[in-house]
Coordinates of C-alpha atoms and ligand atoms in Angstrom, one line a residue:
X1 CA 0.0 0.0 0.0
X2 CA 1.6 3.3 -0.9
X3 CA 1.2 6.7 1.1
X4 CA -1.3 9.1 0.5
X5 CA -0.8 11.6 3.4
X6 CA 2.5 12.0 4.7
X7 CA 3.2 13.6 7.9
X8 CA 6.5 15.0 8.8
X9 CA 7.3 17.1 12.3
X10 CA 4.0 19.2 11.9
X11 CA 3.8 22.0 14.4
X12 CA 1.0 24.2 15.5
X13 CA 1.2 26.8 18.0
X14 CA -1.6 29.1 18.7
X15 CA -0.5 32.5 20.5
X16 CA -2.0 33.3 23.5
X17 CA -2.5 37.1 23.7
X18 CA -2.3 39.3 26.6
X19 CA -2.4 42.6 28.3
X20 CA -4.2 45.5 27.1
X21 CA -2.5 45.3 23.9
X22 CA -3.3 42.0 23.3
X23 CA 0.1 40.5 22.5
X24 CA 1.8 37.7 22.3
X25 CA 2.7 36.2 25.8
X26 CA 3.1 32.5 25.3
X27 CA 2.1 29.6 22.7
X28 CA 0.0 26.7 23.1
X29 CA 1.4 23.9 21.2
X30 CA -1.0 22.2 19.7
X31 CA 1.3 19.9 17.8
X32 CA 4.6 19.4 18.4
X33 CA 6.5 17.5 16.3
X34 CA 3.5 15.2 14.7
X35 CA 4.9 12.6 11.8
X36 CA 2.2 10.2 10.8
X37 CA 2.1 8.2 7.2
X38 CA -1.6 7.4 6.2
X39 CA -1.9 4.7 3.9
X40 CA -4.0 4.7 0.7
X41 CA -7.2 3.1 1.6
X42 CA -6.7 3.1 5.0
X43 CA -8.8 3.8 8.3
X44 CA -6.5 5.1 10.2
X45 CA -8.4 6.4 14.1
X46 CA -6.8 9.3 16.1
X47 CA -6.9 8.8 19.7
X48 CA -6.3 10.5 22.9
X49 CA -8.1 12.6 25.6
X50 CA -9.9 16.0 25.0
X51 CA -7.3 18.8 24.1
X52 CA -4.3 16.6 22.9
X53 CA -4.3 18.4 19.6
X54 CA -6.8 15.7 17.4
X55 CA -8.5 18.4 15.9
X56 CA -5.8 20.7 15.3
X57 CA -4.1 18.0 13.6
X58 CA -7.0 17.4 11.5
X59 CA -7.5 21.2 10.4
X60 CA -3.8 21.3 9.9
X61 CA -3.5 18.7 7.2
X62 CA -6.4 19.6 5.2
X63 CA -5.1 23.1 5.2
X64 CA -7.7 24.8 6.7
X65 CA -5.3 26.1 9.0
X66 CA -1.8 26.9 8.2
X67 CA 0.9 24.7 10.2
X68 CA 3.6 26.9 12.2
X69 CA 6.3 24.3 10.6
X70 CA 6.8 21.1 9.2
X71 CA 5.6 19.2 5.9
X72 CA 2.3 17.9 4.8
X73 CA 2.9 15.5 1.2
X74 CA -0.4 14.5 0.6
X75 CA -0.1 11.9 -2.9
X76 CA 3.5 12.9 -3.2
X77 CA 6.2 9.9 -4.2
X78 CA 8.8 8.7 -2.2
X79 CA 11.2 9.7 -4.2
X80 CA 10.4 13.6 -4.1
X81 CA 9.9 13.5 -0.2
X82 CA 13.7 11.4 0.3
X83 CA 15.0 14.0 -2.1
X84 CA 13.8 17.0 0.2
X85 CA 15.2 15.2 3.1
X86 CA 18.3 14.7 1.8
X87 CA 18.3 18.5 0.6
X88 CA 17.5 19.3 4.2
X89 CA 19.9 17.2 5.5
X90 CA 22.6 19.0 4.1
X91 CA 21.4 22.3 4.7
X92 CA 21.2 24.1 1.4
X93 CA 17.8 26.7 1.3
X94 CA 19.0 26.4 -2.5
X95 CA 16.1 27.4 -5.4
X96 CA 15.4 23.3 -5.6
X97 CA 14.8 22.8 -2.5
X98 CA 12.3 25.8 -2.6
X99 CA 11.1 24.5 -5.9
X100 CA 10.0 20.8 -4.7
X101 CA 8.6 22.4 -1.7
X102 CA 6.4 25.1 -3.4
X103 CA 5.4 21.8 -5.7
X104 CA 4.8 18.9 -3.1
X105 CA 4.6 20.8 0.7
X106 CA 1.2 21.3 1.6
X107 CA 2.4 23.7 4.1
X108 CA 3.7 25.9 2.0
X109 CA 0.4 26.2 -0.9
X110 CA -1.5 28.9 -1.0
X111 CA -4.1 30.1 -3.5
X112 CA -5.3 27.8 -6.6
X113 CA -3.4 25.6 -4.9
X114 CA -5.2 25.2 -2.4
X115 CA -8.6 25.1 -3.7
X116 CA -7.4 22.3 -5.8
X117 CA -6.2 20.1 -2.4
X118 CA -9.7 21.1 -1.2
X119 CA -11.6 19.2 -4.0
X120 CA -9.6 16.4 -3.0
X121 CA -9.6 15.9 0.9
X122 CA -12.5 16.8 2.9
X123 CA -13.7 17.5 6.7
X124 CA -16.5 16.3 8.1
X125 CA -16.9 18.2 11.9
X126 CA -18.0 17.1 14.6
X127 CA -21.2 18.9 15.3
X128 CA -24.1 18.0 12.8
X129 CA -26.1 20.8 14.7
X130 CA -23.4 23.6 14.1
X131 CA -21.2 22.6 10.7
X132 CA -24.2 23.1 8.3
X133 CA -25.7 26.7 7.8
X134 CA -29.1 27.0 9.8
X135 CA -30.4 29.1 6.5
X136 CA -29.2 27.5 3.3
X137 CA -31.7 24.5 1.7
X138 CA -30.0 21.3 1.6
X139 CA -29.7 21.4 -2.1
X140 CA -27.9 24.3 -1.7
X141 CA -25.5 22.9 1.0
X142 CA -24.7 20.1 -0.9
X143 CA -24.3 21.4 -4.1
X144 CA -22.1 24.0 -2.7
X145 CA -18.5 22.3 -3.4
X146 CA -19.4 22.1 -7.3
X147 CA -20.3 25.7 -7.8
X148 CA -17.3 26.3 -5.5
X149 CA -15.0 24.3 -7.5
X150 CA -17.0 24.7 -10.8
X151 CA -17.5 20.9 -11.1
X152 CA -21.2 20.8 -12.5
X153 CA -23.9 23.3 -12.5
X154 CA -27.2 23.5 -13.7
X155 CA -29.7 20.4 -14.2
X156 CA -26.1 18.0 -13.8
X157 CA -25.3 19.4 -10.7
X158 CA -29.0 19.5 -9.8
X159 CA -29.0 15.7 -10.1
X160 CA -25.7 15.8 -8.8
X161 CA -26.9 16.8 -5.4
X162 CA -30.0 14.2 -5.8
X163 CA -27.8 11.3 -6.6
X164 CA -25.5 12.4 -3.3
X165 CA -28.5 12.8 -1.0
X166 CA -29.8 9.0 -1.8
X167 CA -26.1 7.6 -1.6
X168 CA -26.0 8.9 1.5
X169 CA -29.4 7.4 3.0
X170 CA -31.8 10.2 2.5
X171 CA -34.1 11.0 -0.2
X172 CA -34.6 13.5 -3.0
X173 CA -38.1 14.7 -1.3
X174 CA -35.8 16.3 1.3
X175 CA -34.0 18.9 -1.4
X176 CA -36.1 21.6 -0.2
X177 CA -36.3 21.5 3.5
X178 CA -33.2 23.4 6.3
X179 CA -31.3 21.9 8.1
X180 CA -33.4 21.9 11.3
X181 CA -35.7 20.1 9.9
X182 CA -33.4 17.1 10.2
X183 CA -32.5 14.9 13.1
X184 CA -28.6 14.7 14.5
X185 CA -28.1 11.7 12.2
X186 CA -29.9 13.0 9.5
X187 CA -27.6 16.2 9.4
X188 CA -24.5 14.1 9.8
X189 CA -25.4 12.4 6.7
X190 CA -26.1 15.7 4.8
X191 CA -22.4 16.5 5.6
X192 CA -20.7 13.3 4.8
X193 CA -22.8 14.0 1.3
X194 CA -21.3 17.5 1.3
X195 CA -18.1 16.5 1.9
X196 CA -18.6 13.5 -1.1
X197 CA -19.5 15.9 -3.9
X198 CA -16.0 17.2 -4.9
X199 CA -14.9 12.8 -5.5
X200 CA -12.0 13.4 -2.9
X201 CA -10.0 10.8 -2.0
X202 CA -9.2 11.7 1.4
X203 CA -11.9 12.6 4.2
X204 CA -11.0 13.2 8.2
X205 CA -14.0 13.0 10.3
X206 CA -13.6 14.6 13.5
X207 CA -15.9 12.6 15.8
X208 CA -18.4 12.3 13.6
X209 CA -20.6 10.1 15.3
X210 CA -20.0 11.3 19.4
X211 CA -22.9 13.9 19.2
X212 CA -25.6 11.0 17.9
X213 CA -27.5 8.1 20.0
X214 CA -25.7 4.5 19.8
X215 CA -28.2 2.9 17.3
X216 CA -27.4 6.0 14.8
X217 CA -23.7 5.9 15.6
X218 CA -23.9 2.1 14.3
X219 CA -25.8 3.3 11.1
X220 CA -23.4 6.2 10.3
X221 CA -20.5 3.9 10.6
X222 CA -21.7 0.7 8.1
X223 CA -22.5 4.1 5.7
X224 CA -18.9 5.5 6.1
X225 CA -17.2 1.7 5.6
X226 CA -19.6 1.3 2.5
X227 CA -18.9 4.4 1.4
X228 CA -15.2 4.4 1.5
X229 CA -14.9 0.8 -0.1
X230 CA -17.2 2.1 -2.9
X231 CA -14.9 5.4 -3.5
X232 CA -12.0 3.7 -3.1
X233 CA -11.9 6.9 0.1
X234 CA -8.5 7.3 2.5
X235 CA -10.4 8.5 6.2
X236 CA -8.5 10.1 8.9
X237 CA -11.1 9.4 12.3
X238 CA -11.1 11.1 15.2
X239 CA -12.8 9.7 18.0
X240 CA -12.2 9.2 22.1
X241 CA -14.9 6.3 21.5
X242 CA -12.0 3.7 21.7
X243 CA -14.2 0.6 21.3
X244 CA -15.3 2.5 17.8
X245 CA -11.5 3.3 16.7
X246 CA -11.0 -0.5 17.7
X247 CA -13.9 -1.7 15.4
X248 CA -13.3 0.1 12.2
X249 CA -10.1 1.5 12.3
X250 CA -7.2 -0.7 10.7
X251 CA -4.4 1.6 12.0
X252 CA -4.4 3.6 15.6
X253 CA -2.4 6.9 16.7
X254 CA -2.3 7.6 20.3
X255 CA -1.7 11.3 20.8
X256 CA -0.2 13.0 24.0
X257 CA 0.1 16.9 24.3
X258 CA 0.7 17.6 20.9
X259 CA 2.9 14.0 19.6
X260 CA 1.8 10.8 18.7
X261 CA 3.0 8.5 21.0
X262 CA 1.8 5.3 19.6
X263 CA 0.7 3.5 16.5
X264 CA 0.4 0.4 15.2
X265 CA -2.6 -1.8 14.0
X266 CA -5.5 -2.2 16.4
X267 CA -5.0 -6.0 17.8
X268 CA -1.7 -4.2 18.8
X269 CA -2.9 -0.7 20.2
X270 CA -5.8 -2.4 22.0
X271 CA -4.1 -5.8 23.6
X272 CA -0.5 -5.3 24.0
X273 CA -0.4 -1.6 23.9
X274 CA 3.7 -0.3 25.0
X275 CA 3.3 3.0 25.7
X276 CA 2.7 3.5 29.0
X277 CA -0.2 6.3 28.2
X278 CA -1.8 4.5 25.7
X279 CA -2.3 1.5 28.3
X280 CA -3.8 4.0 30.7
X281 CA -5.6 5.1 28.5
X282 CA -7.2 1.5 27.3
X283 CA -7.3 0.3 30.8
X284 CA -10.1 2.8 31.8
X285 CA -11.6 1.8 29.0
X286 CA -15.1 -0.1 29.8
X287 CA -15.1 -3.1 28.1
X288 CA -18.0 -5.2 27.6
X289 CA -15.7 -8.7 27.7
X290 CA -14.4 -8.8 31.3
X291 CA -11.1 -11.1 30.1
X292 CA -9.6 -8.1 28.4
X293 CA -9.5 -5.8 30.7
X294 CA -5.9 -4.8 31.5
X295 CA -6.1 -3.7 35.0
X296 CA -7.6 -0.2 35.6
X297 CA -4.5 2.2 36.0
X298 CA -5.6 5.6 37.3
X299 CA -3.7 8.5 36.4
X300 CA -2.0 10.8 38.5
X301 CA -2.5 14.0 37.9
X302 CA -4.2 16.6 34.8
X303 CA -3.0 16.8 31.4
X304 CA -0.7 19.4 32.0
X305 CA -1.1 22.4 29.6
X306 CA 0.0 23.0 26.2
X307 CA 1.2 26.3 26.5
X308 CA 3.5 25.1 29.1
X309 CA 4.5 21.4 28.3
X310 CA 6.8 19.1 30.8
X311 CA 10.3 19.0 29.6
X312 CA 11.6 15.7 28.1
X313 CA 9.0 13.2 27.8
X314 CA 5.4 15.1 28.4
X315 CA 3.9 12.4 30.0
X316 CA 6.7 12.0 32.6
X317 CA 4.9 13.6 35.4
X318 CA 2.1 11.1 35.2
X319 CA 4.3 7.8 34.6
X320 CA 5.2 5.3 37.2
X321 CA 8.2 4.3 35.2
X322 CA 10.2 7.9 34.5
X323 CA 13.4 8.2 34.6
X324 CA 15.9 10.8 34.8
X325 CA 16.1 10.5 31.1
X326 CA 12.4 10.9 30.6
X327 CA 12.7 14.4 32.6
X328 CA 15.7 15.3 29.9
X329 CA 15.1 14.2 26.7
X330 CA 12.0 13.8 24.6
X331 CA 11.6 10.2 23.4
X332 CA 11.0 9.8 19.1
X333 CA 8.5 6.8 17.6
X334 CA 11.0 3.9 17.4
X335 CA 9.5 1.0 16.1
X336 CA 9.4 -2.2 18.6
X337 CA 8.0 -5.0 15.9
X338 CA 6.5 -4.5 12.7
X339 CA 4.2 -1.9 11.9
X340 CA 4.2 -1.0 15.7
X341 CA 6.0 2.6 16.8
X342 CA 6.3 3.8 20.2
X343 CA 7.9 7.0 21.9
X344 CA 9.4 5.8 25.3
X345 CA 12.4 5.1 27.0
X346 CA 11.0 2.3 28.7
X347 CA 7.8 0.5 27.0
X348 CA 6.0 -2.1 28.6
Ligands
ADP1 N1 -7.8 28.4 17.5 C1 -7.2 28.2 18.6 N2 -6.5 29.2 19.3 C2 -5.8 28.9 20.4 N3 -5.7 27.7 21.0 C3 -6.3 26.7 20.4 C4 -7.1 26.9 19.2 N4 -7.6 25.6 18.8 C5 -7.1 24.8 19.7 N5 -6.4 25.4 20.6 C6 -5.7 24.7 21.8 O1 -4.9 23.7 21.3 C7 -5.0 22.5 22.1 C8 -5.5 21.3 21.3 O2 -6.8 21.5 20.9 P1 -7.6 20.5 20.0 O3 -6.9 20.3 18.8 O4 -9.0 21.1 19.8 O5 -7.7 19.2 20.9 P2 -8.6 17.9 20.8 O6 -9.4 18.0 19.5 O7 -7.7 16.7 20.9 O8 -9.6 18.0 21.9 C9 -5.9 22.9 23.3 O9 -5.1 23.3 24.3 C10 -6.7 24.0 22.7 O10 -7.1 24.9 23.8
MG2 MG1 -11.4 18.0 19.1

C-alpha cells in the first residue's frame, strides 16, 4: 500500500495574547513534532483525551489552517519526499529545495493551490447541529463544493446533489427542507454527502458520530465503511470512543500533548499496547468482555497544559516508570515489531 498523506514534524502553535495590547505572551502547542504516514485506503483512528491536539491535527492537514512548521505531502512519491530530506539534510535553502517544496509541501500552498487540495480531501466536523448553515436548503449545502469548485452546474449538478443525498441514506423529497428540519443523524449524513460531492479521495471526520445516539452511531459507521470501499476513500477518524476506533479503524495513533505516542494496528494498540499512556488510557476503558480488561490504572494528575509542556518526555509527570532520562530528553516513535511505533524510553 503506498502513502497518501504524509506527515512529517508538523507544528501548531496558537499565540495566546495578553495585556491591554493583546500581545503575544506565550504559545499553546497544539502539535509538536507530529509525523504520521496514512496509507492509501486506510482507516486510520486518532486517539487520545480532550485537548491533545486531534482536531488541530485534523485542520492542519487539510489546510484549513496553516501549520507553524513542518511538511504535509499528501499523494507525493517517495522519491520527491527522500530527495527534500536529503536537501534538508545538508542544509542548502537552494532554489530546488524551494522548488519541490512550493510543488509537493502542503504547508507551503496557497491560493489555486489550495482550492485544488480542497476538492480532494475533505472535513466532516464534529457537530451536525453547528457545521451546516441554519439558512441555506440542503440542495444548496450540498451542491455547494461544485459551484465552488465549478465541477457541475445547472440540471447536472441538480441531479448531482439528488444522486449524493440518496447515496447517503436520504431522499430526493428532502432537497427543499433546512437543516433543522433534520435529526442529529440525518444532518451528519447531509455532511458526509457535502463532503462527497468534490470525489475526494481523502476525508477526516472529527468525531463524527460522538454527538448521535448508539443505534445511529452504528448506522453512520456501516454508511462511512460502504462508502469508503465504494470510493475507493483514505479516512482520517477522530474519536475518544475507543471501542469504535477498535472496530473500524485498521491503524491507531495515540496522541499526547501535541505528539503521537503510539501507533500500530488495532489488535496491537488495544491488547498489547507499550506505551505507558496508551495503556492507561485502554485500561479505563469499559469493556464489555471482562477477560480483556488490562487492570484499571488511574492516572495521577491533569493533562498538563499545552502552553507550558513538561520537559523531556510530556507524560513523565504522570508515569510510574520515568526516569531521569524521561525528565531530559523527549523520546522519538521507534518502532518495537513491525508496523508497531512507540515513543518511550522504557515501553512495557
Ligand atoms: N484556535 C485556537 N486558538 C488557540 N488555541 C487553540 C485553538 N484551537 C485549539 N487550541 C488549543 O490547542 C490545544 C489542542 O486543541 P484541540 O486540537 O482542539 O484538541 P482535541 O481535538 O484533541 O480535543 C488545546 O489546548 C486548545 O485549547
Ligand atoms: Mg477536538
Amino acid at each position: 500500500m503506498d502513502t497518501l498523506v504524509d506527515i512529517k514534524k508538523l507544528k501548531k502553535h496558537f499565540p495566546i495574547l495578553g495585556g491591554v495590547f493583546r500581545r503575544p505572551v506565550g504559545m499553546v502547542k497544539a502539535l509538536d513534532g507530529v509525523s504520521l504516514a496514512i496509507r492509501r485506503g486506510q482507516w486510520l483512528g486518532l486517539v487520545g483525551e480532550s485537548g491533545c491536539g486531534k482536531t488541530t491535527l485534523a485542520k492542519t492537514v487539510i489546510r484549513l489552517w496553516k501549520p507553524t512548521s513542518g511538511h504535509i505531502y499528501f499523494d507525493v512519491p517517495d522519491e520527491t519526499k527522500a530527495l527534500i530530506e536529503e536537501l534538508e539534510s545538508q542544509g542548502k535553502n537552494g532554489s530546488k529545495l524551494n522548488y519541490l517544496l512550493n510543488e509537493n509541501d502542503l504547508a507551503t500552498f496557497s491560493g489555486n493551490r489550495l482550492r485544488s487540495l480542497r476538492r480532494r480531501a475533505q472535513l466532516v466536523h464534529q457537530d451536525p447541529f453547528t457545521s451546516l448553515d441554519p439558512r441555506m436548503k440542503i440542495k444548496s449545502t450540498v451542491g455547494e463544493p461544485l459551484r465552488i469548485h465549478h465541477v457541475l452546474s445547472g440540471e447536472a449538478a441538480r441531479s448531482a446533489v439528488k444522486e449524493l443525498l440518496e447515496r447517503v441514506g436520504l431522499s430526493a423529497g428532502q432537497l427543499e427542507r433546512y437543516p433543522h428540519q433534520f435529526s442529529g443523524g440525518q444532518r451528519q449524513r447531509i455532511a458526509i454527502a457535502r463532503a462527497l460531492a468534490t470525489k475526494p479521495e481523502f476525508i477526516a471526520f472529527d468525531e463524527p458520530t460522538s454527538a448521535l445516539d448508539v443505534s445511529v452511531q452504528a448506522q453512520i459507521l456501516n454508511l462511512l465503511k460502504d462508502l469508503k470501499k465504494e470510493f475507493g476513500l483514505t479516512y482520517l477518524y477522530i474519536t475518544h470512543e475507543l471501542l469504535i476506533a477498535e472496530s473500524v479503524c485498521d491503524y491507531i495513533a495515540v496522541m499526547y500533548l501535541g505528539k503521537v505516542v503510539e501507533m500500530g494496528r488495532p489488535e496491537e494498540i488495544f491488547h498489547s499496547p507499550r506505551h505507558p499512556y496508551s495503556q492507561s488510557l485502554i485500561a479505563a476503558t469499559p469493556v464489555p468482555d471482562p477477560s480483556r480488561r488490562v487492570g484499571r490504572i488511574v492516572l495521577p494528575g491533569e493533562v498538563p497544559s499545552p502552553a507550558n509542556p513538561p520537559p523531556g518526555c510530556a507524560f513523565h509527570p504522570r508515569c510510574s516508570r520515568a526516569s531521569d532520562e524521561c525528565r531530559e530528553l523527549a523520546p522519538e516513535l521507534r518502532p518495537v515489531s513491525s508496523d508497531h511505533y512507540v515513543a518511550c524510553f522504557h515501553p512495557l
